[in-house]
Amino acid sequence: MAGKSNIDNIDEQVIAGFKELNHKCLLQSDALYQYILETNVYPREHECLKELREITEKHPFNLMATPADEGQLINMLIKLINAKNTMEIGVYTGYSLLSTALALPHDGKILAMDVNRQYYEIGLPIIEKAGVAHKIDFREGPALPLLDELIKDESNKGAFDFVFIDADKDNYLNYHKRVIELVKVGGLIGYDNTLWFGSVAYSEDTPMLDFVKYFRTHVLEINKYLANDPRVEICQLPVGDGITLCRRIN
């Protein structure tokens, strides 16, 4: 009986390697993530986005910032769907807001909501420098009352091409129940942080920081709801802290 060829041995090694790796995230190291940033993201990053990112990194709550690779994704999505009328719930210093504004045509609009105008004003001079401030309608305060007001006007239903939500996770489900009426059929809704530091895969008895454990419950809730919502097609991407894209189909 003939012995195994070198090719057979190599195939067995490859199969064994796949079996070992198939449960792991593609980004297995910080070095690999840095490679993506330095090779594909930073070289294409608008100079104003870079300036805003570097300023935000010095802020004590910089953990709330949209990462550069996610900003790049949002920018491309806006262009792919030819969006003109968009909404953002949760602005912070405005990295994702600026990414959107730069991608929109000159007459594009963003209805931006945040409970803290002070953070938005950190990035506002850079947004103005980029020449896109005229596209932004910033509203300070809780988003839910404003969404309810928008829904009362029938002309707002189905009027938005793209909605990006990166705000209080315990209201994600409340936001979804409203924005699904405001985004058009064929439009996109993006929910940020839907992997929540990886905690969505933890067991209930895994030690976690209090805020991670609290919001994890709500992230699990919205993930389950979106997975079963027949009004949308979904795709959850391991970009940043996880982003779930929902395309409204009815």
PDB file of N, CA and C in Angstrom, residues 115-194:
ATOM      1  N   VAL A 115     -27.427  64.357  23.946  1.00  0.00           N
ATOM      2  CA  VAL A 115     -27.843  65.016  25.186  1.00  0.00           C
ATOM      3  C   VAL A 115     -26.801  66.031  25.653  1.00  0.00           C
ATOM      4  N   ASN A 116     -25.618  66.027  25.027  1.00  0.00           N
ATOM      5  CA  ASN A 116     -24.531  66.893  25.490  1.00  0.00           C
ATOM      6  C   ASN A 116     -23.945  67.696  24.331  1.00  0.00           C
ATOM      7  N   ARG A 117     -24.317  68.952  24.239  1.00  0.00           N
ATOM      8  CA  ARG A 117     -23.784  69.803  23.169  1.00  0.00           C
ATOM      9  C   ARG A 117     -22.304  70.136  23.404  1.00  0.00           C
ATOM     10  N   GLN A 118     -21.886  70.108  24.650  1.00  0.00           N
ATOM     11  CA  GLN A 118     -20.509  70.461  24.992  1.00  0.00           C
ATOM     12  C   GLN A 118     -19.516  69.563  24.261  1.00  0.00           C
ATOM     13  N   TYR A 119     -19.810  68.252  24.188  1.00  0.00           N
ATOM     14  CA  TYR A 119     -18.916  67.341  23.479  1.00  0.00           C
ATOM     15  C   TYR A 119     -18.918  67.647  21.985  1.00  0.00           C
ATOM     16  N   TYR A 120     -20.102  67.912  21.447  1.00  0.00           N
ATOM     17  CA  TYR A 120     -20.222  68.225  20.018  1.00  0.00           C
ATOM     18  C   TYR A 120     -19.398  69.455  19.659  1.00  0.00           C
ATOM     19  N   GLU A 121     -19.368  70.437  20.553  1.00  0.00           N
ATOM     20  CA  GLU A 121     -18.652  71.675  20.279  1.00  0.00           C
ATOM     21  C   GLU A 121     -17.142  71.488  20.291  1.00  0.00           C
ATOM     22  N   ILE A 122     -16.657  70.387  20.847  1.00  0.00           N
ATOM     23  CA  ILE A 122     -15.224  70.077  20.750  1.00  0.00           C
ATOM     24  C   ILE A 122     -14.845  69.857  19.283  1.00  0.00           C
ATOM     25  N   GLY A 123     -15.706  69.149  18.578  1.00  0.00           N
ATOM     26  CA  GLY A 123     -15.415  68.832  17.186  1.00  0.00           C
ATOM     27  C   GLY A 123     -15.948  69.839  16.193  1.00  0.00           C
ATOM     28  N   LEU A 124     -16.852  70.727  16.632  1.00  0.00           N
ATOM     29  CA  LEU A 124     -17.509  71.649  15.704  1.00  0.00           C
ATOM     30  C   LEU A 124     -16.533  72.527  14.911  1.00  0.00           C
ATOM     31  N   PRO A 125     -15.491  73.096  15.525  1.00  0.00           N
ATOM     32  CA  PRO A 125     -14.557  73.905  14.730  1.00  0.00           C
ATOM     33  C   PRO A 125     -13.901  73.110  13.591  1.00  0.00           C
ATOM     34  N   ILE A 126     -13.664  71.836  13.821  1.00  0.00           N
ATOM     35  CA  ILE A 126     -13.045  71.005  12.783  1.00  0.00           C
ATOM     36  C   ILE A 126     -14.074  70.672  11.701  1.00  0.00           C
ATOM     37  N   ILE A 127     -15.314  70.440  12.108  1.00  0.00           N
ATOM     38  CA  ILE A 127     -16.397  70.209  11.139  1.00  0.00           C
ATOM     39  C   ILE A 127     -16.571  71.443  10.261  1.00  0.00           C
ATOM     40  N   GLU A 128     -16.494  72.623  10.869  1.00  0.00           N
ATOM     41  CA  GLU A 128     -16.592  73.875  10.107  1.00  0.00           C
ATOM     42  C   GLU A 128     -15.394  74.027   9.175  1.00  0.00           C
ATOM     43  N   LYS A 129     -14.235  73.665   9.662  1.00  0.00           N
ATOM     44  CA  LYS A 129     -13.009  73.725   8.846  1.00  0.00           C
ATOM     45  C   LYS A 129     -13.120  72.824   7.624  1.00  0.00           C
ATOM     46  N   ALA A 130     -13.801  71.685   7.781  1.00  0.00           N
ATOM     47  CA  ALA A 130     -13.984  70.740   6.679  1.00  0.00           C
ATOM     48  C   ALA A 130     -15.015  71.234   5.669  1.00  0.00           C
ATOM     49  N   GLY A 131     -15.744  72.284   6.018  1.00  0.00           N
ATOM     50  CA  GLY A 131     -16.709  72.867   5.102  1.00  0.00           C
ATOM     51  C   GLY A 131     -18.019  72.125   4.985  1.00  0.00           C
ATOM     52  N   VAL A 132     -18.391  71.371   6.047  1.00  0.00           N
ATOM     53  CA  VAL A 132     -19.612  70.560   5.969  1.00  0.00           C
ATOM     54  C   VAL A 132     -20.607  70.875   7.079  1.00  0.00           C
ATOM     55  N   ALA A 133     -20.364  71.927   7.851  1.00  0.00           N
ATOM     56  CA  ALA A 133     -21.251  72.250   8.973  1.00  0.00           C
ATOM     57  C   ALA A 133     -22.669  72.567   8.502  1.00  0.00           C
ATOM     58  N   HIS A 134     -22.802  73.076   7.280  1.00  0.00           N
ATOM     59  CA  HIS A 134     -24.133  73.436   6.765  1.00  0.00           C
ATOM     60  C   HIS A 134     -25.028  72.209   6.556  1.00  0.00           C
ATOM     61  N   LYS A 135     -24.430  71.015   6.561  1.00  0.00           N
ATOM     62  CA  LYS A 135     -25.206  69.788   6.358  1.00  0.00           C
ATOM     63  C   LYS A 135     -25.820  69.273   7.658  1.00  0.00           C
ATOM     64  N   ILE A 136     -25.410  69.849   8.780  1.00  0.00           N
ATOM     65  CA  ILE A 136     -25.761  69.285  10.092  1.00  0.00           C
ATOM     66  C   ILE A 136     -26.800  70.137  10.815  1.00  0.00           C
ATOM     67  N   ASP A 137     -27.847  69.479  11.253  1.00  0.00           N
ATOM     68  CA  ASP A 137     -28.873  70.096  12.098  1.00  0.00           C
ATOM     69  C   ASP A 137     -28.765  69.421  13.462  1.00  0.00           C
ATOM     70  N   PHE A 138     -28.045  70.070  14.384  1.00  0.00           N
ATOM     71  CA  PHE A 138     -27.794  69.462  15.699  1.00  0.00           C
ATOM     72  C   PHE A 138     -28.906  69.826  16.673  1.00  0.00           C
ATOM     73  N   ARG A 139     -29.426  68.816  17.362  1.00  0.00           N
ATOM     74  CA  ARG A 139     -30.457  69.021  18.383  1.00  0.00           C
ATOM     75  C   ARG A 139     -29.959  68.460  19.716  1.00  0.00           C
ATOM     76  N   GLU A 140     -29.946  69.291  20.728  1.00  0.00           N
ATOM     77  CA  GLU A 140     -29.515  68.848  22.058  1.00  0.00           C
ATOM     78  C   GLU A 140     -30.713  68.345  22.854  1.00  0.00           C
ATOM     79  N   GLY A 141     -30.537  67.203  23.504  1.00  0.00           N
ATOM     80  CA  GLY A 141     -31.589  66.665  24.345  1.00  0.00           C
ATOM     81  C   GLY A 141     -31.838  65.196  24.048  1.00  0.00           C
ATOM     82  N   PRO A 142     -32.704  64.552  24.821  1.00  0.00           N
ATOM     83  CA  PRO A 142     -33.039  63.147  24.603  1.00  0.00           C
ATOM     84  C   PRO A 142     -33.642  62.942  23.218  1.00  0.00           C
ATOM     85  N   ALA A 143     -33.281  61.840  22.579  1.00  0.00           N
ATOM     86  CA  ALA A 143     -33.727  61.602  21.202  1.00  0.00           C
ATOM     87  C   ALA A 143     -35.170  61.113  21.112  1.00  0.00           C
ATOM     88  N   LEU A 144     -35.639  60.362  22.093  1.00  0.00           N
ATOM     89  CA  LEU A 144     -36.956  59.742  21.980  1.00  0.00           C
ATOM     90  C   LEU A 144     -38.088  60.757  21.782  1.00  0.00           C
ATOM     91  N   PRO A 145     -38.147  61.853  22.547  1.00  0.00           N
ATOM     92  CA  PRO A 145     -39.220  62.826  22.303  1.00  0.00           C
ATOM     93  C   PRO A 145     -39.159  63.429  20.898  1.00  0.00           C
ATOM     94  N   LEU A 146     -37.947  63.672  20.401  1.00  0.00           N
ATOM     95  CA  LEU A 146     -37.821  64.233  19.062  1.00  0.00           C
ATOM     96  C   LEU A 146     -38.263  63.224  18.010  1.00  0.00           C
ATOM     97  N   LEU A 147     -37.911  61.959  18.206  1.00  0.00           N
ATOM     98  CA  LEU A 147     -38.344  60.922  17.271  1.00  0.00           C
ATOM     99  C   LEU A 147     -39.865  60.817  17.254  1.00  0.00           C
ATOM    100  N   ASP A 148     -40.465  60.911  18.429  1.00  0.00           N
ATOM    101  CA  ASP A 148     -41.928  60.849  18.503  1.00  0.00           C
ATOM    102  C   ASP A 148     -42.568  62.015  17.743  1.00  0.00           C
ATOM    103  N   GLU A 149     -41.944  63.192  17.846  1.00  0.00           N
ATOM    104  CA  GLU A 149     -42.448  64.355  17.109  1.00  0.00           C
ATOM    105  C   GLU A 149     -42.309  64.149  15.603  1.00  0.00           C
ATOM    106  N   LEU A 150     -41.202  63.582  15.180  1.00  0.00           N
ATOM    107  CA  LEU A 150     -40.988  63.330  13.755  1.00  0.00           C
ATOM    108  C   LEU A 150     -42.042  62.372  13.204  1.00  0.00           C
ATOM    109  N   ILE A 151     -42.345  61.344  13.973  1.00  0.00           N
ATOM    110  CA  ILE A 151     -43.299  60.330  13.521  1.00  0.00           C
ATOM    111  C   ILE A 151     -44.706  60.905  13.358  1.00  0.00           C
ATOM    112  N   LYS A 152     -45.040  61.922  14.144  1.00  0.00           N
ATOM    113  CA  LYS A 152     -46.368  62.533  14.040  1.00  0.00           C
ATOM    114  C   LYS A 152     -46.606  63.164  12.675  1.00  0.00           C
ATOM    115  N   ASP A 153     -45.519  63.561  12.016  1.00  0.00           N
ATOM    116  CA  ASP A 153     -45.616  64.166  10.687  1.00  0.00           C
ATOM    117  C   ASP A 153     -45.438  63.069   9.636  1.00  0.00           C
ATOM    118  N   GLU A 154     -46.483  62.768   8.912  1.00  0.00           N
ATOM    119  CA  GLU A 154     -46.458  61.674   7.941  1.00  0.00           C
ATOM    120  C   GLU A 154     -45.370  61.849   6.886  1.00  0.00           C
ATOM    121  N   SER A 155     -44.998  63.102   6.603  1.00  0.00           N
ATOM    122  CA  SER A 155     -43.982  63.339   5.570  1.00  0.00           C
ATOM    123  C   SER A 155     -42.596  62.862   5.991  1.00  0.00           C
ATOM    124  N   ASN A 156     -42.397  62.638   7.291  1.00  0.00           N
ATOM    125  CA  ASN A 156     -41.099  62.154   7.777  1.00  0.00           C
ATOM    126  C   ASN A 156     -40.960  60.633   7.682  1.00  0.00           C
ATOM    127  N   LYS A 157     -42.086  59.941   7.548  1.00  0.00           N
ATOM    128  CA  LYS A 157     -42.041  58.477   7.493  1.00  0.00           C
ATOM    129  C   LYS A 157     -41.440  58.015   6.165  1.00  0.00           C
ATOM    130  N   GLY A 158     -40.387  57.236   6.272  1.00  0.00           N
ATOM    131  CA  GLY A 158     -39.693  56.772   5.080  1.00  0.00           C
ATOM    132  C   GLY A 158     -38.845  57.843   4.417  1.00  0.00           C
ATOM    133  N   ALA A 159     -38.535  58.909   5.150  1.00  0.00           N
ATOM    134  CA  ALA A 159     -37.819  60.042   4.552  1.00  0.00           C
ATOM    135  C   ALA A 159     -36.294  59.949   4.697  1.00  0.00           C
ATOM    136  N   PHE A 160     -35.813  59.050   5.551  1.00  0.00           N
ATOM    137  CA  PHE A 160     -34.377  58.986   5.828  1.00  0.00           C
ATOM    138  C   PHE A 160     -33.733  57.812   5.097  1.00  0.00           C
ATOM    139  N   ASP A 161     -32.571  58.087   4.514  1.00  0.00           N
ATOM    140  CA  ASP A 161     -31.831  57.061   3.776  1.00  0.00           C
ATOM    141  C   ASP A 161     -30.946  56.227   4.701  1.00  0.00           C
ATOM    142  N   PHE A 162     -30.435  56.870   5.749  1.00  0.00           N
ATOM    143  CA  PHE A 162     -29.474  56.207   6.630  1.00  0.00           C
ATOM    144  C   PHE A 162     -29.617  56.766   8.036  1.00  0.00           C
ATOM    145  N   VAL A 163     -29.607  55.863   9.016  1.00  0.00           N
ATOM    146  CA  VAL A 163     -29.659  56.254  10.424  1.00  0.00           C
ATOM    147  C   VAL A 163     -28.542  55.524  11.151  1.00  0.00           C
ATOM    148  N   PHE A 164     -27.743  56.266  11.915  1.00  0.00           N
ATOM    149  CA  PHE A 164     -26.672  55.652  12.708  1.00  0.00           C
ATOM    150  C   PHE A 164     -26.947  55.910  14.177  1.00  0.00           C
ATOM    151  N   ILE A 165     -26.948  54.843  14.972  1.00  0.00           N
ATOM    152  CA  ILE A 165     -27.293  54.943  16.388  1.00  0.00           C
ATOM    153  C   ILE A 165     -26.131  54.465  17.248  1.00  0.00           C
ATOM    154  N   ASP A 166     -25.610  55.383  18.042  1.00  0.00           N
ATOM    155  CA  ASP A 166     -24.512  55.089  18.965  1.00  0.00           C
ATOM    156  C   ASP A 166     -24.762  55.904  20.228  1.00  0.00           C
ATOM    157  N   ALA A 167     -25.770  55.500  20.974  1.00  0.00           N
ATOM    158  CA  ALA A 167     -26.190  56.267  22.149  1.00  0.00           C
ATOM    159  C   ALA A 167     -26.437  55.306  23.315  1.00  0.00           C
ATOM    160  N   ASP A 168     -27.371  55.650  24.184  1.00  0.00           N
ATOM    161  CA  ASP A 168     -27.651  54.844  25.372  1.00  0.00           C
ATOM    162  C   ASP A 168     -28.212  53.474  24.971  1.00  0.00           C
ATOM    163  N   LYS A 169     -27.462  52.449  25.306  1.00  0.00           N
ATOM    164  CA  LYS A 169     -27.799  51.093  24.853  1.00  0.00           C
ATOM    165  C   LYS A 169     -29.128  50.604  25.447  1.00  0.00           C
ATOM    166  N   ASP A 170     -29.493  51.125  26.614  1.00  0.00           N
ATOM    167  CA  ASP A 170     -30.747  50.689  27.230  1.00  0.00           C
ATOM    168  C   ASP A 170     -31.974  51.265  26.519  1.00  0.00           C
ATOM    169  N   ASN A 171     -31.739  52.102  25.513  1.00  0.00           N
ATOM    170  CA  ASN A 171     -32.846  52.607  24.702  1.00  0.00           C
ATOM    171  C   ASN A 171     -32.786  52.140  23.253  1.00  0.00           C
ATOM    172  N   TYR A 172     -31.868  51.254  22.939  1.00  0.00           N
ATOM    173  CA  TYR A 172     -31.726  50.812  21.549  1.00  0.00           C
ATOM    174  C   TYR A 172     -33.041  50.253  20.989  1.00  0.00           C
ATOM    175  N   LEU A 173     -33.717  49.449  21.771  1.00  0.00           N
ATOM    176  CA  LEU A 173     -34.969  48.864  21.291  1.00  0.00           C
ATOM    177  C   LEU A 173     -36.025  49.950  21.086  1.00  0.00           C
ATOM    178  N   ASN A 174     -36.065  50.921  21.992  1.00  0.00           N
ATOM    179  CA  ASN A 174     -36.991  52.043  21.831  1.00  0.00           C
ATOM    180  C   ASN A 174     -36.667  52.854  20.575  1.00  0.00           C
ATOM    181  N   TYR A 175     -35.375  53.044  20.317  1.00  0.00           N
ATOM    182  CA  TYR A 175     -34.978  53.758  19.101  1.00  0.00           C
ATOM    183  C   TYR A 175     -35.416  52.982  17.857  1.00  0.00           C
ATOM    184  N   HIS A 176     -35.192  51.681  17.878  1.00  0.00           N
ATOM    185  CA  HIS A 176     -35.510  50.873  16.700  1.00  0.00           C
ATOM    186  C   HIS A 176     -37.002  50.946  16.360  1.00  0.00           C
ATOM    187  N   LYS A 177     -37.824  50.880  17.382  1.00  0.00           N
ATOM    188  CA  LYS A 177     -39.275  50.889  17.152  1.00  0.00           C
ATOM    189  C   LYS A 177     -39.747  52.199  16.531  1.00  0.00           C
ATOM    190  N   ARG A 178     -38.935  53.235  16.632  1.00  0.00           N
ATOM    191  CA  ARG A 178     -39.285  54.521  16.041  1.00  0.00           C
ATOM    192  C   ARG A 178     -38.599  54.748  14.691  1.00  0.00           C
ATOM    193  N   VAL A 179     -37.294  54.514  14.645  1.00  0.00           N
ATOM    194  CA  VAL A 179     -36.585  54.830  13.398  1.00  0.00           C
ATOM    195  C   VAL A 179     -36.962  53.892  12.259  1.00  0.00           C
ATOM    196  N   ILE A 180     -37.480  52.711  12.570  1.00  0.00           N
ATOM    197  CA  ILE A 180     -37.904  51.800  11.503  1.00  0.00           C
ATOM    198  C   ILE A 180     -39.023  52.442  10.676  1.00  0.00           C
ATOM    199  N   GLU A 181     -39.769  53.351  11.283  1.00  0.00           N
ATOM    200  CA  GLU A 181     -40.817  54.066  10.548  1.00  0.00           C
ATOM    201  C   GLU A 181     -40.258  55.244   9.755  1.00  0.00           C
ATOM    202  N   LEU A 182     -39.102  55.741  10.166  1.00  0.00           N
ATOM    203  CA  LEU A 182     -38.538  56.947   9.565  1.00  0.00           C
ATOM    204  C   LEU A 182     -37.583  56.655   8.414  1.00  0.00           C
ATOM    205  N   VAL A 183     -36.948  55.472   8.443  1.00  0.00           N
ATOM    206  CA  VAL A 183     -36.034  55.116   7.361  1.00  0.00           C
ATOM    207  C   VAL A 183     -36.834  54.544   6.196  1.00  0.00           C
ATOM    208  N   LYS A 184     -36.403  54.825   4.993  1.00  0.00           N
ATOM    209  CA  LYS A 184     -37.146  54.368   3.822  1.00  0.00           C
ATOM    210  C   LYS A 184     -36.929  52.879   3.581  1.00  0.00           C
ATOM    211  N   VAL A 185     -37.815  52.249   2.844  1.00  0.00           N
ATOM    212  CA  VAL A 185     -37.610  50.881   2.399  1.00  0.00           C
ATOM    213  C   VAL A 185     -36.388  50.878   1.486  1.00  0.00           C
ATOM    214  N   GLY A 186     -35.426  50.034   1.799  1.00  0.00           N
ATOM    215  CA  GLY A 186     -34.155  50.026   1.087  1.00  0.00           C
ATOM    216  C   GLY A 186     -33.082  50.834   1.792  1.00  0.00           C
ATOM    217  N   GLY A 187     -33.492  51.598   2.819  1.00  0.00           N
ATOM    218  CA  GLY A 187     -32.538  52.383   3.581  1.00  0.00           C
ATOM    219  C   GLY A 187     -31.856  51.561   4.661  1.00  0.00           C
ATOM    220  N   LEU A 188     -30.829  52.152   5.285  1.00  0.00           N
ATOM    221  CA  LEU A 188     -30.025  51.439   6.276  1.00  0.00           C
ATOM    222  C   LEU A 188     -30.118  52.066   7.661  1.00  0.00           C
ATOM    223  N   ILE A 189     -30.100  51.206   8.670  1.00  0.00           N
ATOM    224  CA  ILE A 189     -29.932  51.618  10.064  1.00  0.00           C
ATOM    225  C   ILE A 189     -28.688  50.913  10.579  1.00  0.00           C
ATOM    226  N   GLY A 190     -27.789  51.650  11.210  1.00  0.00           N
ATOM    227  CA  GLY A 190     -26.597  51.052  11.799  1.00  0.00           C
ATOM    228  C   GLY A 190     -26.617  51.192  13.309  1.00  0.00           C
ATOM    229  N   TYR A 191     -26.478  50.069  14.011  1.00  0.00           N
ATOM    230  CA  TYR A 191     -26.414  50.072  15.475  1.00  0.00           C
ATOM    231  C   TYR A 191     -24.991  49.774  15.911  1.00  0.00           C
ATOM    232  N   ASP A 192     -24.406  50.689  16.672  1.00  0.00           N
ATOM    233  CA  ASP A 192     -23.028  50.515  17.109  1.00  0.00           C
ATOM    234  C   ASP A 192     -22.951  49.740  18.421  1.00  0.00           C
ATOM    235  N   ASN A 193     -21.790  49.148  18.674  1.00  0.00           N
ATOM    236  CA  ASN A 193     -21.483  48.447  19.942  1.00  0.00           C
ATOM    237  C   ASN A 193     -22.323  47.201  20.175  1.00  0.00           C
ATOM    238  N   THR A 194     -22.700  46.507  19.114  1.00  0.00           N
ATOM    239  CA  THR A 194     -23.570  45.339  19.292  1.00  0.00           C
ATOM    240  C   THR A 194     -22.803  44.069  19.672  1.00  0.00           C
TER     241      THR A 194
END
